[in-house]
Structures are given as structure tokens and as C-alpha cells.
């Protein structure tokens, strides 16, 4: 568990923006994130859009083909990837797959590795560690350049059940207004409210979740299995962190129902 202030988030995102600009990333470029639902994913997204580039993400549980089939279509210049992730009480290494992903994305000019499993370990040859990339610049970018409402913000993907996943481009003006409507009008979320959605960075609900920052919400990131150490894990999280809105999938509701879990009887 860790908490990050608005000023700390701004500092990190500004450093990411400055580091991306230093390697030549700007409007029209794409930055890809193969990361868990983590702070580093948000920092990468904010830094990318800060310099006018377009962000796309997918989950580290995706295999090599799943990652390359998606990112290969958008030809990213920079990839930010985790060395691994924890799920269900187990550590899952990503470095062997990362080599294959890099080989499958010839457009890459820079690969940044987030040390989720081995904080003290060295990044693979030809890559740079997250901390080293952020500290490669003297200071975060100070100001913001203004872009039009049609500036591409996100690239998401269809499920891939009918062939190759299809790219879906979301432009900043329309999608931000739509997301603010869903949060503030339909969700009744206000500045200071806390919101969590059980999602990976490969599902559209990650993009929905993090847009709450635009309305002053506190975003609670849960990176792990919703059933570990037990099926009440998300209800414990909601209670412990004072969550205003808890987002889950229909499959989750079905599963906790079948397990006989009744949070109305066990939680506040």
C-alpha cells in the first residue's frame, strides 16, 4: 500500500514528459505500456499526452502474440514494460517474453523496464530502468502545450475474437467529455471521492478509471486477483480505503454470489 499526492504525481508525470521529449517523442508518436494497473502506467500515460503523443496499454498477462498483434499496428517508438507482476500470490516473470516482444516491434527506439519483481536488479541489455529514465532529465517539464480537441489520446483494441484486434482511436476532446459525464453525472463522483475499478491496463475500464483524475477524484489502483487471498478481497479494499465507488465485472458479481459472499453482512 502506498499513497501518492497530486504534487508527486505531477512531478513524476512531468519527468516522464521531459524524458520522452528528450528522446524525440512528440505529437503523432505512440508510446506503449505493457504494464499492470499501477502508478507507473498512469505516469506513462500522463507524460505521453503531456508532449502530445498517443498512449496505448495492454496487460502483462498477455502473451507475445497478443502484445505484438496490438502494438505492432500502432508502431510505438517507446515501450514501457514491467519485469513481471504478482497475481494470486504468485510472481510471474515477463523478461523472457519481453525479448520476443521487442523483436516483434521493429519501430521501438527506447524500452523502459519497471522493476516490479526485482527492484534492485539491472534491466536487460538494450533497455533502461524506470528510475534511470526519469532521472535522465534535470527537471520535469514546467508548462503545457495546448492541443486541439481532435488530438489522439488513447488507442484501444477490440477483443480479437474475430481475427486481429482492431485499433480504436479515442480523441482527447470527445472522450474526456464523455468520461467526465460518466463520472460526475452518472457516477455522482466529486473531488476527493475515491474510486476503484477491478481491471487490468488491457481493459477499457482502466482508461475509464484513470480519467477520474480529471475531476479531482482519488484513484485507487488494485493490482492483483480479486479473489486473493479470498473472494472478499475487493470488499476489504473498499472498506479499508474508504472507497466511494467500487467497479467490478458481471463475472465477479456472479462468482461472489456463487461463493455465498454477502458484504452487507460482513462489511460497513
mmCIF file with all atom_site columns, C-alpha atoms in Angstrom, residues 2 14 16-17 43-44 52 59 79 95 100 111 115-116 119 131 156 158 165 169 177-178 186 190 193 235-236 263:
data_model
loop_
_atom_site.group_PDB
_atom_site.id
_atom_site.type_symbol
_atom_site.label_atom_id
_atom_site.label_alt_id
_atom_site.label_comp_id
_atom_site.label_asym_id
_atom_site.label_entity_id
_atom_site.label_seq_id
_atom_site.pdbx_PDB_ins_code
_atom_site.Cartn_x
_atom_site.Cartn_y
_atom_site.Cartn_z
_atom_site.occupancy
_atom_site.B_iso_or_equiv
_atom_site.pdbx_formal_charge
_atom_site.auth_seq_id
_atom_site.auth_comp_id
_atom_site.auth_asym_id
_atom_site.auth_atom_id
_atom_site.pdbx_PDB_model_num
ATOM 1  C CA . UNK A 1 2   ? 1.268   3.445   -0.888  1.00 0.00 ? 2   UNK A CA 1
ATOM 2  C CA . UNK A 1 14  ? 6.482   15.935  -15.804 1.00 0.00 ? 14  UNK A CA 1
ATOM 3  C CA . UNK A 1 16  ? 8.266   11.303  -17.882 1.00 0.00 ? 16  UNK A CA 1
ATOM 4  C CA . UNK A 1 17  ? 7.215   14.022  -20.322 1.00 0.00 ? 17  UNK A CA 1
ATOM 5  C CA . UNK A 1 43  ? 2.634   8.331   -15.078 1.00 0.00 ? 43  UNK A CA 1
ATOM 6  C CA . UNK A 1 44  ? 3.456   6.958   -18.531 1.00 0.00 ? 44  UNK A CA 1
ATOM 7  C CA . UNK A 1 52  ? 1.104   15.443  -27.448 1.00 0.00 ? 52  UNK A CA 1
ATOM 8  C CA . UNK A 1 59  ? -1.770  -6.199  -19.627 1.00 0.00 ? 59  UNK A CA 1
ATOM 9  C CA . UNK A 1 79  ? 7.700   0.755   -24.856 1.00 0.00 ? 79  UNK A CA 1
ATOM 10 C CA . UNK A 1 95  ? 11.514  -10.683 -19.147 1.00 0.00 ? 95  UNK A CA 1
ATOM 11 C CA . UNK A 1 100 ? 10.282  -11.603 -28.014 1.00 0.00 ? 100 UNK A CA 1
ATOM 12 C CA . UNK A 1 111 ? 12.459  0.344   -23.964 1.00 0.00 ? 111 UNK A CA 1
ATOM 13 C CA . UNK A 1 115 ? 11.230  -3.383  -11.756 1.00 0.00 ? 115 UNK A CA 1
ATOM 14 C CA . UNK A 1 116 ? 8.098   -4.839  -10.178 1.00 0.00 ? 116 UNK A CA 1
ATOM 15 C CA . UNK A 1 119 ? 13.692  -3.579  -7.557  1.00 0.00 ? 119 UNK A CA 1
ATOM 16 C CA . UNK A 1 131 ? 14.235  5.264   -12.341 1.00 0.00 ? 131 UNK A CA 1
ATOM 17 C CA . UNK A 1 156 ? -7.649  0.778   -27.532 1.00 0.00 ? 156 UNK A CA 1
ATOM 18 C CA . UNK A 1 158 ? -11.217 -4.833  -30.000 1.00 0.00 ? 158 UNK A CA 1
ATOM 19 C CA . UNK A 1 165 ? -7.555  -6.954  -32.718 1.00 0.00 ? 165 UNK A CA 1
ATOM 20 C CA . UNK A 1 169 ? -8.613  5.695   -31.615 1.00 0.00 ? 169 UNK A CA 1
ATOM 21 C CA . UNK A 1 177 ? -16.154 14.961  -22.029 1.00 0.00 ? 177 UNK A CA 1
ATOM 22 C CA . UNK A 1 178 ? -17.813 11.534  -22.239 1.00 0.00 ? 178 UNK A CA 1
ATOM 23 C CA . UNK A 1 186 ? -23.869 9.206   -13.841 1.00 0.00 ? 186 UNK A CA 1
ATOM 24 C CA . UNK A 1 190 ? -16.904 14.611  -6.691  1.00 0.00 ? 190 UNK A CA 1
ATOM 25 C CA . UNK A 1 193 ? -14.112 10.868  -3.692  1.00 0.00 ? 193 UNK A CA 1
ATOM 26 C CA . UNK A 1 235 ? -14.799 -5.571  -0.338  1.00 0.00 ? 235 UNK A CA 1
ATOM 27 C CA . UNK A 1 236 ? -11.945 -5.448  2.180   1.00 0.00 ? 236 UNK A CA 1
ATOM 28 C CA . UNK A 1 263 ? -20.751 -7.919  2.020   1.00 0.00 ? 263 UNK A CA 1
#
